[in-house]
CSV table of N, CA and C in Angstrom, one decimal:
chain,number,residue,atom,x,y,z
A,1,MET,N,100.9,88.7,37.5
A,1,MET,CA,101.0,89.1,38.9
A,1,MET,C,102.4,88.7,39.0
A,2,ALA,N,102.9,89.8,39.7
A,2,ALA,CA,104.5,89.9,40.2
A,2,ALA,C,104.7,89.1,41.5
A,3,VAL,N,105.9,88.4,41.9
A,3,VAL,CA,105.9,87.9,43.0
A,3,VAL,C,106.1,89.0,44.1
A,4,MET,N,105.6,88.6,45.1
A,4,MET,CA,105.6,89.9,46.1
A,4,MET,C,106.8,89.5,47.2
A,5,GLN,N,107.8,90.3,47.4
A,5,GLN,CA,108.7,90.2,48.6
A,5,GLN,C,108.5,90.4,49.7
A,6,PRO,N,109.0,89.5,51.0
A,6,PRO,CA,108.5,89.8,52.2
A,6,PRO,C,108.8,91.2,52.6
A,7,VAL,N,108.5,91.4,53.9
A,7,VAL,CA,108.7,92.8,54.4
A,7,VAL,C,109.5,92.7,55.6
A,8,ARG,N,110.8,93.1,55.7
A,8,ARG,CA,111.7,93.1,56.8
A,8,ARG,C,111.9,94.2,57.2
A,9,MET,N,111.9,94.4,58.8
A,9,MET,CA,112.1,95.2,59.4
A,9,MET,C,112.9,94.9,60.9
A,10,ILE,N,113.6,96.0,61.2
A,10,ILE,CA,114.6,95.5,62.7
A,10,ILE,C,114.3,96.6,63.7
A,11,THR,N,114.4,96.5,64.9
A,11,THR,CA,114.6,97.4,65.8
A,11,THR,C,115.6,96.8,67.2
A,12,LYS,N,116.4,97.8,67.9
A,12,LYS,CA,116.8,97.3,68.9
A,12,LYS,C,116.5,97.8,70.3
A,13,VAL,N,116.3,97.1,71.2
A,13,VAL,CA,115.8,97.5,72.3
A,13,VAL,C,116.7,97.3,73.5
A,14,PRO,N,117.1,98.3,74.7
A,14,PRO,CA,117.9,98.3,75.4
A,14,PRO,C,117.4,97.2,76.7
A,15,THR,N,117.3,96.0,76.3
A,15,THR,CA,117.2,95.1,77.5
A,15,THR,C,117.6,93.7,77.1
A,16,ASP,N,117.8,92.6,77.8
A,16,ASP,CA,117.6,91.5,77.4
A,16,ASP,C,116.6,90.5,76.9
A,17,VAL,N,116.9,89.4,76.5
A,17,VAL,CA,115.6,88.5,75.9
A,17,VAL,C,114.7,88.5,77.0
A,18,GLU,N,114.9,88.4,78.2
A,18,GLU,CA,113.9,88.1,79.3
A,18,GLU,C,112.9,89.3,79.6
A,19,GLY,N,113.5,90.5,79.4
A,19,GLY,CA,112.9,91.8,79.2
A,19,GLY,C,112.0,91.7,78.0
A,20,VAL,N,112.3,91.1,76.6
A,20,VAL,CA,111.5,91.1,75.7
A,20,VAL,C,110.4,90.1,76.0
A,21,ARG,N,110.6,89.0,76.7
A,21,ARG,CA,109.5,87.9,77.0
A,21,ARG,C,108.8,88.7,78.0
A,22,ALA,N,108.8,89.3,78.8
A,22,ALA,CA,108.2,90.3,79.5
A,22,ALA,C,107.0,91.0,78.9
A,23,LEU,N,107.9,91.6,78.1
A,23,LEU,CA,106.9,92.5,77.1
A,23,LEU,C,105.9,91.8,76.2
A,24,LEU,N,106.3,90.7,75.5
A,24,LEU,CA,105.4,89.7,74.9
A,24,LEU,C,104.5,89.0,75.7
A,25,ILE,N,104.7,88.4,76.8
A,25,ILE,CA,104.0,88.1,77.8
A,25,ILE,C,102.5,89.2,78.1
A,26,LYS,N,103.0,90.3,78.3
A,26,LYS,CA,102.0,91.6,78.5
A,26,LYS,C,101.2,91.5,77.6
A,27,LEU,N,101.6,91.6,76.2
A,27,LEU,CA,100.8,91.8,74.9
A,27,LEU,C,100.1,90.5,74.3
A,28,GLY,N,100.3,89.5,75.1
A,28,GLY,CA,99.7,88.0,74.7
A,28,GLY,C,98.4,88.2,74.8
A,29,PRO,N,97.6,88.6,75.4
A,29,PRO,CA,96.1,88.6,75.5
A,29,PRO,C,95.6,89.3,74.2
A,30,ALA,N,96.3,90.0,73.7
A,30,ALA,CA,95.7,91.0,72.2
A,30,ALA,C,96.0,90.0,71.3
A,31,LEU,N,96.7,88.7,71.6
A,31,LEU,CA,97.2,87.9,70.4
A,31,LEU,C,96.2,86.4,70.4
A,32,GLU,N,95.5,86.7,71.6
A,32,GLU,CA,94.8,85.4,71.8
A,32,GLU,C,93.7,84.9,71.0
A,33,SER,N,93.2,86.1,70.2
A,33,SER,CA,92.0,85.7,69.3
A,33,SER,C,92.3,85.1,67.9
A,34,ARG,N,93.5,85.4,67.9
A,34,ARG,CA,94.3,84.8,66.5
A,34,ARG,C,94.9,83.5,66.6
A,35,GLN,N,95.6,83.4,68.0
A,35,GLN,CA,96.3,82.2,68.2
A,35,GLN,C,96.1,82.0,69.7
A,36,PRO,N,95.0,81.0,69.6
A,36,PRO,CA,94.9,80.8,71.1
A,36,PRO,C,95.8,80.0,71.9
A,37,GLY,N,96.0,80.4,73.2
A,37,GLY,CA,97.2,79.5,74.0
A,37,GLY,C,98.5,80.3,73.9
A,38,ILE,N,98.7,81.5,72.9
A,38,ILE,CA,99.9,82.1,72.7
A,38,ILE,C,100.3,82.5,74.2
A,39,THR,N,99.9,83.2,75.1
A,39,THR,CA,100.2,83.6,76.3
A,39,THR,C,100.9,82.5,76.8
A,40,ALA,N,100.5,81.5,77.2
A,40,ALA,CA,101.1,80.2,77.9
A,40,ALA,C,102.3,79.8,77.0
A,41,GLN,N,102.4,79.9,75.7
A,41,GLN,CA,103.7,79.5,74.9
A,41,GLN,C,104.6,80.5,75.3
A,42,LEU,N,104.2,81.8,75.0
A,42,LEU,CA,105.3,82.8,75.4
A,42,LEU,C,106.2,82.6,76.7
A,43,GLN,N,105.7,82.1,77.9
A,43,GLN,CA,106.2,81.9,79.0
A,43,GLN,C,107.4,80.7,79.1
A,44,TYR,N,107.3,79.8,78.2
A,44,TYR,CA,108.1,78.8,77.9
A,44,TYR,C,108.8,78.9,76.3
A,45,LEU,N,108.8,79.9,75.7
A,45,LEU,CA,109.6,80.1,74.4
A,45,LEU,C,110.8,80.1,74.5
A,46,ASN,N,111.4,79.4,73.5
A,46,ASN,CA,113.0,79.4,73.6
A,46,ASN,C,113.4,80.3,72.8
A,47,MET,N,114.0,81.7,73.2
A,47,MET,CA,114.2,82.7,72.6
A,47,MET,C,115.1,82.7,71.6
A,48,ASP,N,115.8,81.7,71.3
A,48,ASP,CA,117.0,81.4,70.2
A,48,ASP,C,116.2,81.2,69.2
A,49,GLN,N,115.0,80.7,69.0
A,49,GLN,CA,114.5,80.1,67.8
A,49,GLN,C,113.3,81.1,67.5
A,50,PRO,N,113.2,81.2,66.3
A,50,PRO,CA,112.2,82.5,65.8
A,50,PRO,C,110.8,82.1,66.2
A,51,LEU,N,110.1,82.9,66.4
A,51,LEU,CA,108.6,83.0,66.7
A,51,LEU,C,107.5,83.3,65.5
A,52,MET,N,106.8,82.3,65.3
A,52,MET,CA,105.9,82.5,63.9
A,52,MET,C,104.8,82.9,64.4
A,53,LEU,N,104.0,83.6,63.7
A,53,LEU,CA,102.8,84.0,64.2
A,53,LEU,C,102.0,84.2,62.7
A,54,GLN,N,100.7,83.8,62.6
A,54,GLN,CA,99.7,83.4,61.3
A,54,GLN,C,98.8,84.8,61.2
A,55,GLY,N,99.0,85.3,60.5
A,55,GLY,CA,98.1,86.9,60.1
A,55,GLY,C,96.7,86.3,59.7
A,56,LYS,N,95.7,87.2,59.8
A,56,LYS,CA,94.5,87.1,59.5
A,56,LYS,C,94.3,86.7,57.7
A,57,GLY,N,95.0,87.3,57.1
A,57,GLY,CA,94.9,87.5,55.5
A,57,GLY,C,95.8,86.2,54.9
A,58,GLY,N,96.4,85.2,55.7
A,58,GLY,CA,97.3,84.3,55.3
A,58,GLY,C,98.7,84.6,55.3
A,59,GLU,N,99.0,86.0,55.8
A,59,GLU,CA,100.6,86.2,55.9
A,59,GLU,C,101.2,85.7,56.9
A,60,VAL,N,102.4,85.1,56.9
A,60,VAL,CA,103.1,84.7,58.3
A,60,VAL,C,104.2,85.7,58.8
A,61,ALA,N,104.1,86.0,60.0
A,61,ALA,CA,105.2,86.9,60.5
A,61,ALA,C,106.0,86.1,61.2
A,62,THR,N,107.5,86.0,60.8
A,62,THR,CA,108.6,85.3,61.7
A,62,THR,C,109.4,86.8,62.6
A,63,VAL,N,109.4,86.4,63.6
A,63,VAL,CA,109.9,87.3,64.8
A,63,VAL,C,111.3,86.8,65.4
A,64,ARG,N,112.5,87.2,65.1
A,64,ARG,CA,113.7,86.6,65.5
A,64,ARG,C,114.3,87.4,66.7
A,65,PHE,N,115.0,87.2,67.7
A,65,PHE,CA,115.4,87.8,68.8
A,65,PHE,C,117.0,87.7,68.8
A,66,GLU,N,117.7,88.6,68.5
A,66,GLU,CA,119.3,88.5,68.7
A,66,GLU,C,119.8,89.2,69.4
A,67,ARG,N,120.7,88.4,70.4
A,67,ARG,CA,120.9,88.9,71.7
A,67,ARG,C,122.5,90.2,71.1
A,68,ALA,N,122.7,91.1,71.9
A,68,ALA,CA,123.8,91.8,71.6
A,68,ALA,C,124.4,92.1,73.0
A,69,ASP,N,125.5,93.0,73.4
A,69,ASP,CA,125.9,93.2,74.6
A,69,ASP,C,124.8,93.4,75.5
A,70,ALA,N,124.3,94.7,75.2
A,70,ALA,CA,123.0,95.1,76.6
A,70,ALA,C,121.9,95.3,75.7
A,71,GLU,N,121.6,94.9,74.5
A,71,GLU,CA,120.3,95.0,74.0
A,71,GLU,C,119.9,93.9,73.1
A,72,THR,N,118.7,93.9,72.7
A,72,THR,CA,118.2,92.9,71.7
A,72,THR,C,117.8,93.3,70.6
A,73,ALA,N,118.2,92.7,69.6
A,73,ALA,CA,117.6,93.2,68.2
A,73,ALA,C,116.3,92.3,68.2
A,74,ILE,N,115.2,92.8,67.7
A,74,ILE,CA,114.1,92.3,67.2
A,74,ILE,C,113.9,92.6,65.7
A,75,LYS,N,113.9,91.2,64.8
A,75,LYS,CA,113.9,91.2,63.5
A,75,LYS,C,112.7,90.7,63.2
A,76,VAL,N,111.7,91.4,62.4
A,76,VAL,CA,110.4,91.0,61.5
A,76,VAL,C,110.5,90.9,60.1
A,77,GLU,N,110.0,89.4,59.9
A,77,GLU,CA,109.9,89.3,58.5
A,77,GLU,C,108.5,88.8,58.1
A,78,VAL,N,107.7,89.6,57.3
A,78,VAL,CA,106.2,89.1,57.2
A,78,VAL,C,106.2,88.8,55.7
A,79,LYS,N,105.9,87.4,55.6
A,79,LYS,CA,105.7,86.7,54.0
A,79,LYS,C,104.4,87.3,53.7
A,80,PRO,N,104.1,87.4,52.4
A,80,PRO,CA,102.7,87.9,51.9
A,80,PRO,C,102.0,86.6,51.8
A,81,PRO,N,100.9,86.7,51.5
A,81,PRO,CA,99.7,85.5,51.6
A,81,PRO,C,100.2,84.9,50.2
A,82,ASP,N,100.0,83.3,50.2
A,82,ASP,CA,100.2,82.7,49.0
A,82,ASP,C,99.3,83.1,47.8
A,83,ARG,N,98.1,83.7,48.2
A,83,ARG,CA,97.3,83.8,46.8
A,83,ARG,C,97.6,85.1,46.0
A,84,PRO,N,97.5,84.9,45.0
A,84,PRO,CA,98.1,86.2,44.1
A,84,PRO,C,97.2,87.4,44.0
A,85,LEU,N,97.9,88.7,44.3
A,85,LEU,CA,97.2,89.8,44.3
A,85,LEU,C,97.6,90.6,43.0
A,86,GLY,N,96.8,91.4,42.6
A,86,GLY,CA,97.1,92.5,41.6
A,86,GLY,C,98.0,93.5,42.1
A,87,ARG,N,98.3,94.3,41.0
A,87,ARG,CA,99.5,95.4,41.1
A,87,ARG,C,99.1,96.2,42.3
A,88,ILE,N,98.0,96.8,42.3
A,88,ILE,CA,97.4,97.9,43.2
A,88,ILE,C,97.3,97.0,44.9
A,89,ARG,N,96.5,96.1,44.8
A,89,ARG,CA,96.2,95.5,46.1
A,89,ARG,C,97.6,94.8,46.4
A,90,SER,N,98.5,94.4,45.9
A,90,SER,CA,100.1,94.1,46.4
A,90,SER,C,100.7,95.3,46.9
A,91,SER,N,100.6,96.6,46.3
A,91,SER,CA,101.0,97.5,46.6
A,91,SER,C,100.4,98.2,48.3
A,92,TRP,N,99.1,98.0,48.2
A,92,TRP,CA,98.4,98.3,49.4
A,92,TRP,C,98.8,97.4,50.4
A,93,TRP,N,98.7,96.0,50.3
A,93,TRP,CA,99.4,95.0,51.3
A,93,TRP,C,100.7,95.5,51.6
A,94,ARG,N,101.7,95.8,51.2
A,94,ARG,CA,103.0,96.1,51.2
A,94,ARG,C,103.1,97.3,52.3
A,95,TRP,N,102.4,98.4,51.7
A,95,TRP,CA,102.4,99.7,52.4
A,95,TRP,C,101.9,99.7,53.8
A,96,ARG,N,100.6,98.9,53.8
A,96,ARG,CA,100.1,98.4,55.1
A,96,ARG,C,100.7,97.8,56.1
A,97,THR,N,101.3,96.6,55.7
A,97,THR,CA,102.1,96.0,56.4
A,97,THR,C,103.3,96.7,57.0
A,98,ARG,N,104.1,97.5,56.3
A,98,ARG,CA,105.2,98.0,56.6
A,98,ARG,C,104.8,99.0,57.8
A,99,TRP,N,103.6,99.8,57.6
A,99,TRP,CA,103.2,100.8,58.3
A,99,TRP,C,102.8,100.0,60.0
A,100,LEU,N,102.1,98.7,59.9
A,100,LEU,CA,101.8,98.0,61.0
A,100,LEU,C,103.0,97.5,61.9
A,101,VAL,N,104.0,96.7,60.9
A,101,VAL,CA,105.2,96.3,61.4
A,101,VAL,C,106.0,97.6,62.2
A,102,LYS,N,106.0,98.7,61.6
A,102,LYS,CA,106.7,99.9,62.1
A,102,LYS,C,105.9,100.5,63.6
A,103,LEU,N,104.6,100.4,63.6
A,103,LEU,CA,103.9,100.7,64.7
A,103,LEU,C,104.3,99.8,65.7
A,104,ALA,N,104.3,98.5,65.6
A,104,ALA,CA,104.4,97.6,66.5
A,104,ALA,C,106.1,97.6,67.2
A,105,LEU,N,107.2,97.9,66.1
A,105,LEU,CA,108.4,97.7,66.8
A,105,LEU,C,108.5,99.1,67.4
A,106,LYS,N,107.9,100.3,67.1
A,106,LYS,CA,108.0,101.4,67.8
A,106,LYS,C,107.4,101.3,69.3
A,107,ARG,N,106.1,100.7,69.2
A,107,ARG,CA,105.3,100.3,70.3
A,107,ARG,C,106.4,99.7,71.4
A,108,ALA,N,106.9,98.5,70.8
A,108,ALA,CA,107.8,97.8,71.7
A,108,ALA,C,108.9,98.3,72.3
A,109,LYS,N,109.5,99.1,71.3
A,109,LYS,CA,110.6,100.0,72.3
A,109,LYS,C,110.6,101.0,73.1
A,110,LEU,N,109.0,101.6,72.9
A,110,LEU,CA,108.8,102.5,73.8
A,110,LEU,C,108.4,101.8,75.1
A,111,GLU,N,107.6,100.5,75.2
A,111,GLU,CA,107.1,100.0,76.3
A,111,GLU,C,108.3,99.5,77.1
A,112,VAL,N,109.5,99.1,76.5
A,112,VAL,CA,110.8,98.6,77.1
A,112,VAL,C,111.5,99.6,77.9
A,113,GLU,N,111.5,100.9,77.2
A,113,GLU,CA,112.0,102.3,77.6
A,113,GLU,C,111.2,102.4,78.9
A,114,ARG,N,109.7,102.2,78.8
A,114,ARG,CA,109.0,102.8,79.9
A,114,ARG,C,109.1,102.0,81.2
A,115,ALA,N,109.3,100.6,80.8
A,115,ALA,CA,109.6,99.6,82.1
A,115,ALA,C,111.0,99.7,82.7
A,116,TYR,N,111.8,100.0,81.7
A,116,TYR,CA,113.3,100.1,82.6
A,116,TYR,C,113.9,101.4,82.2
A,117,PRO,N,113.3,102.5,82.7
A,117,PRO,CA,113.8,103.9,82.3
A,117,PRO,C,115.5,104.1,82.8
A,118,LYS,N,115.7,103.4,83.7
A,118,LYS,CA,117.1,104.0,84.1
A,118,LYS,C,118.3,102.7,84.1
A,119,ALA,N,118.0,102.1,83.1
A,119,ALA,CA,118.8,100.9,83.2
A,119,ALA,C,120.3,101.1,82.4
A,120,LEU,N,121.2,100.6,83.4
A,120,LEU,CA,122.5,101.0,83.4
A,120,LEU,C,123.6,99.8,82.9
A,121,VAL,N,124.4,99.8,82.2
A,121,VAL,CA,124.9,98.7,81.6
A,121,VAL,C,126.7,99.0,82.0
A,122,ASP,N,127.1,98.0,82.6
A,122,ASP,CA,128.4,97.9,83.1
A,122,ASP,C,129.2,97.1,82.1
A,123,ALA,N,130.6,97.1,82.2
A,123,ALA,CA,131.6,96.9,81.2
A,123,ALA,C,131.6,95.3,80.9
A,124,SER,N,130.8,94.5,82.2
A,124,SER,CA,130.7,93.0,81.8
A,124,SER,C,129.3,92.7,81.1
A,125,GLY,N,128.4,93.8,80.8
A,125,GLY,CA,127.4,93.5,80.1
A,125,GLY,C,126.2,93.3,80.9
A,126,ALA,N,126.5,93.5,82.1
A,126,ALA,CA,125.4,93.3,83.2
A,126,ALA,C,124.4,94.6,83.1
A,127,ILE,N,122.8,94.2,83.2
A,127,ILE,CA,122.0,95.4,83.3
A,127,ILE,C,121.6,95.3,84.7
A,128,THR,N,121.6,96.9,85.0
A,128,THR,CA,121.4,97.1,86.4
A,128,THR,C,120.1,98.3,86.3
A,129,PRO,N,119.0,98.2,86.7
A,129,PRO,CA,118.7,97.1,87.6
A,129,PRO,C,118.3,95.8,87.1
A,130,GLU,N,117.8,95.0,87.6
A,130,GLU,CA,117.4,93.5,87.1
A,130,GLU,C,116.3,93.7,86.1
A,131,VAL,N,116.2,92.9,84.9
A,131,VAL,CA,115.3,93.2,83.8
A,131,VAL,C,114.0,92.9,84.4
A,132,LEU,N,114.0,91.8,85.0
A,132,LEU,CA,112.5,91.6,85.4
A,132,LEU,C,112.4,92.0,87.0
A,133,PRO,N,111.2,92.7,87.1
A,133,PRO,CA,111.2,93.1,88.6
A,133,PRO,C,110.8,91.9,89.7
A,134,PRO,N,111.2,92.2,90.9
A,134,PRO,CA,111.4,90.9,91.9
A,134,PRO,C,109.6,91.0,92.1
A,135,GLN,N,109.4,89.6,92.4
A,135,GLN,CA,108.0,89.0,92.4
A,135,GLN,C,107.7,88.9,94.0
């Protein structure tokens, strides 16, 4: 049995980390079945620390948010389960995981672009309009 490498992917979204936090809170109820209380944790999450999510099959996803000028890089790393898998099952796991992460990152990018369609960035790096809508 070969040692499986983690799946790593990255995307950049045109918002700051608070915009990403709003997106995560919106997606929180879908994660509640796997991690109870995750929606409340996301409200107070330190975005400088990696977010760890446990998968159903034993895999662990680590999500990091890195700030840039007017965008945030979302880096995802999914570590395979600890149990050994055969050659065919490990290939299937890798293909399926890459496909799911790619879909999730694409969805996140589209959601942010839909939420902030006309975001402008000036020379100081400030985003107009405000990232979070007024309450």
